[in-house]
Amino acid sequence: MKNPIKFLPHSPRRLLALDWRILLLILFPLTFLIYLSLSSTTSVSGFKSIFANTHNPIPPAHPPRIAVCLVGGARRFELTGPSIVERILRVYGNSDLFLHSPLDSNAYKLSLLKEAPRIAAVKIFVPGTIPVTEAQSRVLTAQNSPNGVQGLLQYFNLVEGCLAMIKEHQEKNNFTYDWIIRTRVDGYWSAPLGPENFVPGQYLVPPGSSYGGLNDRFGLGDFNTSVVALSRLSLVPQLDSAGLTQLNSERAFKAQLVTQKVQYTTKPLPFCVVTDRRYAFPPARFGVPVASLSSPGPLSGAKCRPCRPACSGSCVGPIMNGLAKWWSWTEWANNTLELCDAHDEWENKWEELFDNVAGFNLTSMRKNVWALEMDQCVNWFEEMRRRTAQWIAPQAREICGLGLRPK
Ligand SMILES: *[C@@H]1O[C@H](CO)[C@@H](O)[C@H](O)[C@H]1NC(C)=O
Ligand SMILES: *[C@@H]1O[C@H](CO)[C@@H](O)[C@H](O)[C@H]1NC(C)=O
Ligand SMILES: *[C@@H]1O[C@H](CO)[C@@H](O)[C@H](O)[C@H]1NC(C)=O
Ligand SMILES: *[C@@H]1O[C@H](CO)[C@@H](O)[C@H](O)[C@H]1NC(C)=O
């Protein structure tokens, strides 16, 4: 029954094994000591310097300089602005904000950017019609753009104008930004923009919502790649020379990077574009899915609104699989996406739905904007202006007066 080997502790084999173990116990530290004493200090430092070169490159003389380019109209900025402040600007507290926005009855909401840690330049302008050049009328299409080619040019002008503001600030201060983050005034950030999205030599965009080209609702790159990505008007002649025609915004954007040989990469990003527009539900093959703002995400810039989801869980797959992957499709796997029925206007009590997902800080900033009165609005803008190097905007009283009644 008993294992004979177990009961032969004094067998010669066993003793031999024990001896070897004892010998090793003695030998190992000994050989290690010999190795240490023999190995010269140069080989140790050589190892160190290789390590430094491959894993720990010489840090730049300064912390990375980051410009945040924020463009677009302020329609629902009381919802999106606080998320941008908390999840981008405060995450990169040394970043400089560049704001480029049209003047309208919602522009007063931009005064909440007094909460931004740093502001370099603000330009709030009265939008005018941009004359369409021949090259632009060949290269661009009015299709799927709510305001036709003019709408595209307005958007391109916002983006490229922001780059001009950044370049001017750089020249005045004799430095170059290491990174430019381009994001939209109507973007709602559900989580912080992470450091993994800073990729040297490659322009980073979100996946999905690519409409035949590249998702152009957010972009992040080093200075050189950003110059190409943000030159949306001035690169049109190059697209024209390349013989490209009838491009929508996303196709023009992709063509811009490809013709200028800028590499790009995609990573999921925790934001959605808040929209008041109505869309048929469920979306057809070329329809637009509208995400609930409460979706776990990342939504990578898909359209969204606060809603009680009309479709979540197992309902989402069949609808999203019906969308053209190269058009309005967005990633939905792992229950990241919940869909709204967006065929009508925002539902009653959407504020409560928003507050429930946004949390305390964002809710209180939203309420502050809603409670804003003329004098306080003017004060907020004045507070911003004092901290801003370049300020090109109408009088605070005028901006505030377009949206708020004087008491
Ligand atoms: C700008 O910066 C560079 C390098 O940092 C320096 O050599 C140069 O003198 C500066 N120019 C001005 C006008 O300050
Ligand atoms: C950026 O472009 C400039 C001018 O074209 C070039 O000198 C520089 O090396 C580039 N920098 C990087 C990081 O690629
Ligand atoms: C979904 O989750 C699985 C398991 O965690 C992961 O391997 C996969 O990459 C995820 N898919 C997407 C699209 O995020
Ligand atoms: C809320 O705001 C306070 C004050 O600005 C800040 O310290 C805190 O980190 C914020 N909370 C979150 C969750 O970001």
Short mmCIF file of C-alpha atoms and ligand atoms in Angstrom, two decimals:
data_model
loop_
_atom_site.label_atom_id
_atom_site.label_comp_id
_atom_site.label_asym_id
_atom_site.label_seq_id
_atom_site.Cartn_x
_atom_site.Cartn_y
_atom_site.Cartn_z
CA MET A 1 0.00 0.00 0.00
CA LYS A 2 2.70 2.42 0.99
CA ASN A 3 4.94 4.02 -1.57
CA PRO A 4 8.30 2.36 -0.98
CA ILE A 5 10.29 5.31 -2.29
CA LYS A 6 8.73 7.67 0.25
CA PHE A 7 10.00 5.44 3.00
CA LEU A 8 13.56 5.31 1.87
CA PRO A 9 14.75 8.72 3.05
CA HIS A 10 18.29 7.53 3.44
CA SER A 11 18.65 6.01 -0.02
CA PRO A 12 21.89 6.98 -1.80
CA ARG A 13 19.93 8.81 -4.54
CA ARG A 14 18.12 10.94 -2.01
CA LEU A 15 21.34 11.76 -0.21
CA LEU A 16 22.99 12.71 -3.45
CA ALA A 17 20.12 15.04 -4.27
CA LEU A 18 20.37 16.66 -0.85
CA ASP A 19 24.10 17.14 -1.26
CA TRP A 20 23.58 18.88 -4.60
CA ARG A 21 21.02 21.19 -3.07
CA ILE A 22 23.35 22.14 -0.27
CA LEU A 23 26.15 22.65 -2.76
CA LEU A 24 23.96 24.91 -4.89
CA LEU A 25 22.93 26.90 -1.84
CA ILE A 26 26.56 27.58 -1.15
CA LEU A 27 27.64 28.02 -4.76
CA PHE A 28 24.93 30.37 -5.95
CA PRO A 29 25.68 33.32 -3.68
CA LEU A 30 29.36 32.67 -4.18
CA THR A 31 29.19 32.76 -7.98
CA PHE A 32 26.93 35.79 -7.78
CA LEU A 33 29.50 37.61 -5.66
CA ILE A 34 32.27 36.62 -8.07
CA TYR A 35 30.14 37.82 -11.00
CA LEU A 36 29.52 41.16 -9.29
CA SER A 37 33.17 41.71 -8.42
CA LEU A 38 34.27 40.78 -11.96
CA SER A 39 31.72 42.86 -13.82
CA SER A 40 33.16 46.32 -14.26
CA THR A 41 31.31 49.49 -13.45
CA THR A 42 31.30 50.44 -17.14
CA SER A 43 29.15 47.47 -18.12
CA VAL A 44 26.65 48.31 -15.39
CA SER A 45 26.38 51.92 -16.50
CA GLY A 46 26.24 50.74 -20.15
CA PHE A 47 23.21 48.69 -19.25
CA LYS A 48 21.75 51.72 -17.54
CA SER A 49 22.24 53.97 -20.55
CA ILE A 50 20.64 51.47 -22.95
CA PHE A 51 17.72 51.28 -20.60
CA ALA A 52 17.52 55.04 -20.54
CA ASN A 53 17.59 55.24 -24.34
CA THR A 54 14.93 52.64 -24.99
CA HIS A 55 12.48 53.07 -22.14
CA ASN A 56 13.10 56.44 -20.64
CA PRO A 57 13.93 58.96 -23.38
CA ILE A 58 15.50 62.21 -22.31
CA PRO A 59 12.61 64.32 -21.04
CA PRO A 60 11.96 67.58 -22.93
CA ALA A 61 13.26 70.74 -21.33
CA HIS A 62 9.70 71.72 -20.50
CA PRO A 63 6.43 69.92 -19.75
CA PRO A 64 4.47 69.26 -22.98
CA ARG A 65 2.80 72.43 -24.26
CA ILE A 66 -0.81 71.76 -25.15
CA ALA A 67 -3.26 73.96 -27.04
CA VAL A 68 -6.96 73.14 -26.85
CA CYS A 69 -8.87 74.42 -29.83
CA LEU A 70 -12.58 74.68 -29.06
CA VAL A 71 -14.84 75.55 -32.00
CA GLY A 72 -18.52 75.90 -32.80
CA GLY A 73 -21.84 77.31 -31.68
CA ALA A 74 -22.89 77.32 -28.02
CA ARG A 75 -26.46 76.03 -28.38
CA ARG A 76 -26.35 73.52 -25.47
CA PHE A 77 -23.09 74.67 -23.93
CA GLU A 78 -24.61 74.60 -20.44
CA LEU A 79 -24.51 70.79 -20.85
CA THR A 80 -21.30 70.32 -22.82
CA GLY A 81 -19.13 73.17 -21.47
CA PRO A 82 -18.83 71.92 -17.89
CA SER A 83 -17.82 68.45 -19.16
CA ILE A 84 -15.12 70.00 -21.37
CA VAL A 85 -13.81 72.05 -18.46
CA GLU A 86 -13.71 69.10 -16.09
CA ARG A 87 -12.67 66.29 -18.44
CA ILE A 88 -10.22 68.02 -20.78
CA LEU A 89 -9.10 71.43 -19.54
CA ARG A 90 -8.65 70.51 -15.86
CA VAL A 91 -7.10 67.15 -16.77
CA TYR A 92 -4.36 69.01 -18.69
CA GLY A 93 -4.18 71.97 -16.35
CA ASN A 94 -1.27 73.63 -18.18
CA SER A 95 -3.11 73.57 -21.53
CA ASP A 96 -4.06 76.86 -23.21
CA LEU A 97 -7.62 77.28 -24.42
CA PHE A 98 -8.34 78.81 -27.85
CA LEU A 99 -12.04 79.51 -28.41
CA HIS A 100 -13.46 80.26 -31.85
CA SER A 101 -17.24 80.70 -31.92
CA PRO A 102 -19.94 82.52 -33.87
CA LEU A 103 -21.98 85.19 -32.11
CA ASP A 104 -25.58 84.13 -31.57
CA SER A 105 -28.26 84.09 -28.88
CA ASN A 106 -26.47 81.24 -27.06
CA ALA A 107 -23.00 82.75 -27.07
CA TYR A 108 -23.58 84.14 -23.56
CA LYS A 109 -23.19 80.54 -22.30
CA LEU A 110 -19.52 80.65 -23.28
CA SER A 111 -19.02 82.83 -20.18
CA LEU A 112 -18.89 79.62 -18.14
CA LEU A 113 -15.38 79.17 -19.55
CA LYS A 114 -14.28 81.50 -16.77
CA GLU A 115 -13.84 78.12 -15.06
CA ALA A 116 -11.07 77.13 -17.51
CA PRO A 117 -7.63 76.93 -15.87
CA ARG A 118 -5.90 78.88 -18.70
CA ILE A 119 -7.25 80.86 -21.65
CA ALA A 120 -4.93 82.10 -24.41
CA ALA A 121 -7.31 83.53 -27.01
CA VAL A 122 -11.02 84.09 -27.58
CA LYS A 123 -12.65 85.04 -30.86
CA ILE A 124 -16.43 85.42 -30.99
CA PHE A 125 -17.39 86.76 -34.40
CA VAL A 126 -20.45 87.73 -36.41
CA PRO A 127 -20.66 85.04 -39.08
CA GLY A 128 -20.89 86.29 -42.65
CA THR A 129 -21.29 84.46 -45.93
CA ILE A 130 -18.00 83.05 -47.18
CA PRO A 131 -17.69 83.39 -50.97
CA VAL A 132 -17.32 79.97 -52.62
CA THR A 133 -14.28 79.64 -54.89
CA GLU A 134 -14.34 77.56 -58.06
CA ALA A 135 -12.00 75.00 -56.54
CA GLN A 136 -14.27 74.70 -53.49
CA SER A 137 -17.37 74.22 -55.64
CA ARG A 138 -15.60 71.40 -57.50
CA VAL A 139 -14.05 69.67 -54.48
CA LEU A 140 -16.95 69.91 -52.01
CA THR A 141 -20.49 68.57 -52.11
CA ALA A 142 -23.59 70.09 -50.58
CA GLN A 143 -25.03 66.63 -49.96
CA ASN A 144 -25.69 65.66 -46.33
CA SER A 145 -24.63 69.10 -45.15
CA PRO A 146 -27.61 70.91 -43.57
CA ASN A 147 -26.43 74.24 -44.98
CA GLY A 148 -24.81 73.04 -48.18
CA VAL A 149 -21.30 73.97 -49.26
CA GLN A 150 -21.66 77.23 -47.30
CA GLY A 151 -22.20 75.18 -44.13
CA LEU A 152 -18.98 73.25 -44.80
CA LEU A 153 -17.03 76.44 -45.39
CA GLN A 154 -18.35 77.96 -42.16
CA TYR A 155 -17.20 74.87 -40.27
CA PHE A 156 -13.81 74.76 -42.02
CA ASN A 157 -13.35 78.45 -41.26
CA LEU A 158 -13.99 77.85 -37.55
CA VAL A 159 -11.37 75.11 -37.49
CA GLU A 160 -8.70 76.83 -39.56
CA GLY A 161 -9.34 80.13 -37.80
CA CYS A 162 -8.49 78.41 -34.54
CA LEU A 163 -5.18 77.26 -36.01
CA ALA A 164 -4.47 80.87 -37.05
CA MET A 165 -5.12 82.00 -33.45
CA ILE A 166 -2.72 79.34 -32.16
CA LYS A 167 0.01 80.34 -34.65
CA GLU A 168 -0.34 84.00 -33.73
CA HIS A 169 -0.03 83.20 -30.03
CA GLN A 170 3.04 81.07 -30.70
CA GLU A 171 4.73 83.83 -32.70
CA LYS A 172 4.02 86.43 -30.03
CA ASN A 173 5.44 84.20 -27.32
CA ASN A 174 8.24 82.55 -29.27
CA PHE A 175 7.37 78.91 -28.72
CA THR A 176 5.60 76.04 -30.46
CA TYR A 177 2.93 73.81 -28.96
CA ASP A 178 3.82 70.14 -28.70
CA TRP A 179 0.18 69.08 -29.06
CA ILE A 180 -3.08 70.51 -30.35
CA ILE A 181 -6.37 69.07 -29.14
CA ARG A 182 -9.23 70.05 -31.44
CA THR A 183 -12.68 69.60 -29.96
CA ARG A 184 -16.20 70.93 -30.41
CA VAL A 185 -18.27 73.28 -28.31
CA ASP A 186 -21.18 70.80 -28.65
CA GLY A 187 -19.19 67.77 -27.40
CA TYR A 188 -20.32 66.14 -24.15
CA TRP A 189 -17.44 64.32 -22.43
CA SER A 190 -18.56 61.42 -20.26
CA ALA A 191 -15.03 60.61 -19.03
CA PRO A 192 -11.61 62.29 -19.10
CA LEU A 193 -9.52 62.45 -22.27
CA GLY A 194 -6.75 59.96 -21.47
CA PRO A 195 -2.98 60.37 -22.01
CA GLU A 196 -2.90 57.34 -24.35
CA ASN A 197 -4.44 59.55 -27.04
CA PHE A 198 -1.26 61.56 -27.54
CA VAL A 199 0.50 59.68 -30.34
CA PRO A 200 3.64 61.29 -31.81
CA GLY A 201 3.73 61.49 -35.61
CA GLN A 202 0.16 60.29 -36.06
CA TYR A 203 -3.09 62.20 -36.10
CA LEU A 204 -5.65 60.66 -33.78
CA VAL A 205 -9.36 60.61 -34.62
CA PRO A 206 -12.31 58.66 -33.21
CA PRO A 207 -13.54 55.50 -34.98
CA GLY A 208 -17.02 55.30 -36.53
CA SER A 209 -19.19 58.15 -37.86
CA SER A 210 -16.83 58.24 -40.83
CA TYR A 211 -19.29 59.01 -43.66
CA GLY A 212 -17.00 57.63 -46.34
CA GLY A 213 -13.90 59.36 -44.94
CA LEU A 214 -12.63 59.98 -41.43
CA ASN A 215 -14.58 61.00 -38.33
CA ASP A 216 -13.79 64.72 -38.04
CA ARG A 217 -15.57 65.45 -34.77
CA PHE A 218 -12.37 65.43 -32.72
CA GLY A 219 -8.66 65.35 -33.49
CA LEU A 220 -5.42 65.26 -31.54
CA GLY A 221 -1.91 65.43 -32.87
CA ASP A 222 1.52 66.96 -32.52
CA PHE A 223 2.00 70.38 -34.02
CA ASN A 224 3.04 69.26 -37.51
CA THR A 225 0.24 66.75 -38.05
CA SER A 226 -2.26 69.21 -36.56
CA VAL A 227 -1.26 71.93 -39.02
CA VAL A 228 -2.31 69.62 -41.87
CA ALA A 229 -5.45 68.40 -40.10
CA LEU A 230 -6.68 71.89 -39.24
CA SER A 231 -5.90 73.55 -42.59
CA ARG A 232 -9.32 72.75 -43.88
CA LEU A 233 -9.75 75.73 -46.20
CA SER A 234 -6.21 76.27 -47.42
CA LEU A 235 -5.70 72.64 -48.49
CA VAL A 236 -8.75 72.64 -50.78
CA PRO A 237 -6.64 73.73 -53.79
CA GLN A 238 -4.37 70.67 -53.23
CA LEU A 239 -7.41 68.40 -53.22
CA ASP A 240 -8.53 70.11 -56.41
CA SER A 241 -5.12 69.55 -58.04
CA ALA A 242 -5.34 65.90 -57.02
CA GLY A 243 -8.53 65.75 -59.10
CA LEU A 244 -10.83 65.05 -56.15
CA THR A 245 -14.46 66.15 -56.44
CA GLN A 246 -17.76 66.08 -54.59
CA LEU A 247 -16.31 65.41 -51.14
CA ASN A 248 -18.27 65.73 -47.92
CA SER A 249 -16.52 66.99 -44.78
CA GLU A 250 -15.26 63.57 -43.71
CA ARG A 251 -13.98 62.61 -47.16
CA ALA A 252 -12.24 65.96 -47.59
CA PHE A 253 -10.66 65.50 -44.17
CA LYS A 254 -9.29 62.07 -45.02
CA ALA A 255 -8.06 63.27 -48.42
CA GLN A 256 -6.28 66.15 -46.70
CA LEU A 257 -4.27 63.79 -44.49
CA VAL A 258 -3.61 61.25 -47.25
CA THR A 259 -2.44 63.79 -49.86
CA GLN A 260 -0.15 65.43 -47.29
CA LYS A 261 1.13 62.01 -46.17
CA VAL A 262 0.07 62.42 -42.56
CA GLN A 263 -0.52 59.09 -40.86
CA TYR A 264 -3.62 58.73 -38.74
CA THR A 265 -4.89 56.33 -36.14
CA THR A 266 -8.19 55.81 -34.35
CA LYS A 267 -8.97 55.27 -30.69
CA PRO A 268 -12.38 55.18 -28.97
CA LEU A 269 -13.07 58.47 -27.20
CA PRO A 270 -15.55 59.20 -24.40
CA PHE A 271 -17.61 61.98 -25.97
CA CYS A 272 -20.74 62.47 -28.04
CA VAL A 273 -22.05 65.41 -30.04
CA VAL A 274 -25.19 66.83 -28.42
CA THR A 275 -27.77 67.58 -31.07
CA ASP A 276 -31.24 69.09 -31.17
CA ARG A 277 -31.86 67.71 -34.64
CA ARG A 278 -34.49 65.05 -35.17
CA TYR A 279 -33.71 61.77 -36.87
CA ALA A 280 -35.94 58.89 -37.98
CA PHE A 281 -36.01 55.91 -35.62
CA PRO A 282 -34.90 53.23 -36.01
CA PRO A 283 -32.14 54.52 -38.28
CA ALA A 284 -32.04 52.95 -41.77
CA ARG A 285 -28.85 51.88 -43.57
CA PHE A 286 -27.78 55.49 -44.13
CA GLY A 287 -29.68 56.94 -41.17
CA VAL A 288 -28.12 58.52 -38.10
CA PRO A 289 -28.16 56.69 -34.76
CA VAL A 290 -28.72 59.00 -31.79
CA ALA A 291 -27.19 57.74 -28.57
CA SER A 292 -28.60 58.33 -25.13
CA LEU A 293 -26.31 60.62 -23.17
CA SER A 294 -26.50 57.96 -20.44
CA SER A 295 -24.84 55.31 -22.65
CA PRO A 296 -21.82 53.78 -20.90
CA GLY A 297 -19.73 54.71 -23.96
CA PRO A 298 -17.19 55.53 -25.30
CA LEU A 299 -19.42 57.00 -28.02
CA SER A 300 -16.54 58.37 -30.15
CA GLY A 301 -18.45 61.45 -31.25
CA ALA A 302 -21.76 59.83 -32.18
CA LYS A 303 -24.77 62.16 -32.03
CA CYS A 304 -26.53 62.13 -28.67
CA ARG A 305 -29.22 63.73 -26.51
CA PRO A 306 -30.55 63.15 -23.02
CA CYS A 307 -33.34 60.56 -23.32
CA ARG A 308 -34.91 57.49 -21.81
CA PRO A 309 -33.34 54.92 -24.16
CA ALA A 310 -35.81 53.45 -26.65
CA CYS A 311 -33.41 50.61 -27.33
CA SER A 312 -30.71 49.04 -25.22
CA GLY A 313 -29.16 45.62 -24.60
CA SER A 314 -30.07 43.03 -27.22
CA CYS A 315 -32.15 45.55 -29.19
CA VAL A 316 -29.05 47.51 -30.23
CA GLY A 317 -27.19 44.91 -32.30
CA PRO A 318 -29.84 44.31 -34.99
CA ILE A 319 -30.26 48.06 -35.57
CA MET A 320 -26.54 48.87 -35.61
CA ASN A 321 -25.77 45.91 -37.87
CA GLY A 322 -28.22 47.40 -40.35
CA LEU A 323 -26.16 50.59 -40.69
CA ALA A 324 -23.53 50.98 -43.40
CA LYS A 325 -20.22 50.46 -41.59
CA TRP A 326 -18.41 53.10 -43.64
CA TRP A 327 -21.10 55.72 -43.07
CA SER A 328 -22.93 56.56 -39.82
CA TRP A 329 -22.11 53.32 -37.99
CA THR A 330 -20.44 53.56 -34.59
CA GLU A 331 -19.04 50.90 -32.22
CA TRP A 332 -21.76 49.37 -30.05
CA ALA A 333 -20.28 46.07 -28.79
CA ASN A 334 -20.20 45.32 -25.06
CA ASN A 335 -23.32 47.40 -24.34
CA THR A 336 -21.53 50.71 -24.81
CA LEU A 337 -24.47 52.19 -26.73
CA GLU A 338 -28.11 52.91 -25.86
CA LEU A 339 -30.30 54.47 -28.54
CA CYS A 340 -32.82 57.30 -28.35
CA ASP A 341 -35.92 57.57 -30.47
CA ALA A 342 -34.95 61.02 -31.76
CA HIS A 343 -37.77 61.57 -34.27
CA ASP A 344 -39.27 64.26 -32.07
CA GLU A 345 -37.92 67.05 -29.89
CA TRP A 346 -36.17 66.37 -26.56
CA GLU A 347 -38.56 64.68 -24.15
CA ASN A 348 -40.08 66.31 -21.05
CA LYS A 349 -37.89 66.41 -17.97
CA TRP A 350 -34.73 65.78 -19.99
CA GLU A 351 -32.97 68.01 -17.47
CA GLU A 352 -33.46 65.37 -14.79
CA LEU A 353 -32.13 62.69 -17.12
CA PHE A 354 -29.08 64.83 -17.80
CA ASP A 355 -28.45 65.63 -14.14
CA ASN A 356 -28.66 61.97 -13.19
CA VAL A 357 -25.80 61.03 -15.52
CA ALA A 358 -23.76 64.22 -15.28
CA GLY A 359 -23.25 64.22 -11.51
CA PHE A 360 -23.01 67.04 -9.00
CA ASN A 361 -20.38 69.35 -10.51
CA LEU A 362 -21.80 69.38 -14.02
CA THR A 363 -25.35 69.75 -12.76
CA SER A 364 -24.48 72.73 -10.61
CA MET A 365 -22.68 74.43 -13.50
CA ARG A 366 -25.71 73.79 -15.74
CA LYS A 367 -27.98 75.36 -13.13
CA ASN A 368 -25.65 78.33 -12.76
CA VAL A 369 -25.92 79.02 -16.50
CA TRP A 370 -29.70 78.72 -16.41
CA ALA A 371 -29.88 81.12 -13.48
CA LEU A 372 -27.49 83.55 -15.16
CA GLU A 373 -28.55 87.18 -15.22
CA MET A 374 -27.27 90.01 -17.34
CA ASP A 375 -24.88 91.58 -14.83
CA GLN A 376 -23.40 88.30 -13.73
CA CYS A 377 -22.91 87.22 -17.35
CA VAL A 378 -21.04 90.45 -18.05
CA ASN A 379 -18.91 89.88 -14.94
CA TRP A 380 -18.05 86.33 -16.01
CA PHE A 381 -16.92 87.53 -19.45
CA GLU A 382 -14.91 90.35 -17.88
CA GLU A 383 -13.28 87.84 -15.56
CA MET A 384 -12.38 85.70 -18.60
CA ARG A 385 -11.11 88.64 -20.57
CA ARG A 386 -8.70 89.71 -17.83
CA ARG A 387 -6.99 86.31 -18.08
CA THR A 388 -6.95 86.12 -21.89
CA ALA A 389 -3.99 87.36 -23.95
CA GLN A 390 -5.91 87.82 -27.19
CA TRP A 391 -9.58 88.84 -26.96
CA ILE A 392 -11.56 89.58 -30.12
CA ALA A 393 -15.26 89.73 -29.35
CA PRO A 394 -18.15 92.16 -29.13
CA GLN A 395 -18.76 93.90 -25.81
CA ALA A 396 -19.76 91.46 -23.06
CA ARG A 397 -23.02 93.37 -22.65
CA GLU A 398 -23.85 92.75 -26.29
CA ILE A 399 -23.09 88.99 -26.19
CA CYS A 400 -25.06 88.55 -22.96
CA GLY A 401 -27.92 90.74 -24.21
CA LEU A 402 -28.57 88.49 -27.21
CA GLY A 403 -29.62 85.65 -24.91
CA LEU A 404 -30.54 87.24 -21.59
CA ARG A 405 -32.98 90.00 -20.77
CA PRO A 406 -31.59 92.89 -18.78
CA LYS A 407 -33.24 93.14 -15.34
C1 LIG B 1 13.05 82.55 -29.24
O1 LIG B 1 13.45 81.35 -28.63
C2 LIG B 1 14.68 80.83 -29.10
C3 LIG B 1 14.92 79.45 -28.49
O2 LIG B 1 14.12 79.22 -27.38
C4 LIG B 1 15.80 81.85 -28.77
O3 LIG B 1 17.03 81.35 -29.26
C5 LIG B 1 15.46 83.18 -29.42
O4 LIG B 1 16.43 84.14 -29.05
C6 LIG B 1 14.07 83.65 -29.00
N1 LIG B 1 13.71 84.86 -29.76
C7 LIG B 1 13.13 85.91 -29.21
C8 LIG B 1 12.81 87.04 -30.13
O5 LIG B 1 12.89 86.00 -28.02
C1 LIG B 2 7.87 69.57 -38.04
O1 LIG B 2 8.05 70.26 -39.25
C2 LIG B 2 9.21 71.07 -39.27
C3 LIG B 2 9.20 71.92 -40.52
O2 LIG B 2 8.63 71.25 -41.59
C4 LIG B 2 10.44 70.19 -39.15
O3 LIG B 2 11.62 70.95 -39.16
C5 LIG B 2 10.34 69.39 -37.84
O4 LIG B 2 11.41 68.48 -37.76
C6 LIG B 2 9.03 68.66 -37.74
N1 LIG B 2 8.90 68.12 -36.40
C7 LIG B 2 8.53 66.89 -36.15
C8 LIG B 2 8.47 66.50 -34.73
O5 LIG B 2 8.24 66.09 -37.02
C1 LIG B 3 -15.63 43.75 -25.80
O1 LIG B 3 -15.12 43.12 -24.64
C2 LIG B 3 -14.22 42.05 -24.92
C3 LIG B 3 -13.89 41.37 -23.60
O2 LIG B 3 -13.56 42.32 -22.62
C4 LIG B 3 -12.99 42.63 -25.61
O3 LIG B 3 -12.07 41.61 -25.90
C5 LIG B 3 -13.41 43.34 -26.88
O4 LIG B 3 -12.29 43.97 -27.48
C6 LIG B 3 -14.48 44.36 -26.60
N1 LIG B 3 -14.96 44.89 -27.86
C7 LIG B 3 -14.94 46.19 -28.11
C8 LIG B 3 -15.38 46.58 -29.45
O5 LIG B 3 -14.63 47.03 -27.29
C1 LIG B 4 -15.86 69.02 -8.70
O1 LIG B 4 -15.38 70.33 -8.62
C2 LIG B 4 -14.43 70.55 -7.57
C3 LIG B 4 -14.15 72.02 -7.47
O2 LIG B 4 -13.92 72.61 -8.72
C4 LIG B 4 -13.20 69.71 -7.88
O3 LIG B 4 -12.23 69.89 -6.91
C5 LIG B 4 -13.60 68.25 -7.98
O4 LIG B 4 -12.49 67.48 -8.37
C6 LIG B 4 -14.71 68.06 -9.00
N1 LIG B 4 -15.19 66.70 -8.97
C7 LIG B 4 -15.02 65.87 -9.98
C8 LIG B 4 -15.62 64.53 -9.82
O5 LIG B 4 -14.40 66.17 -10.97
#
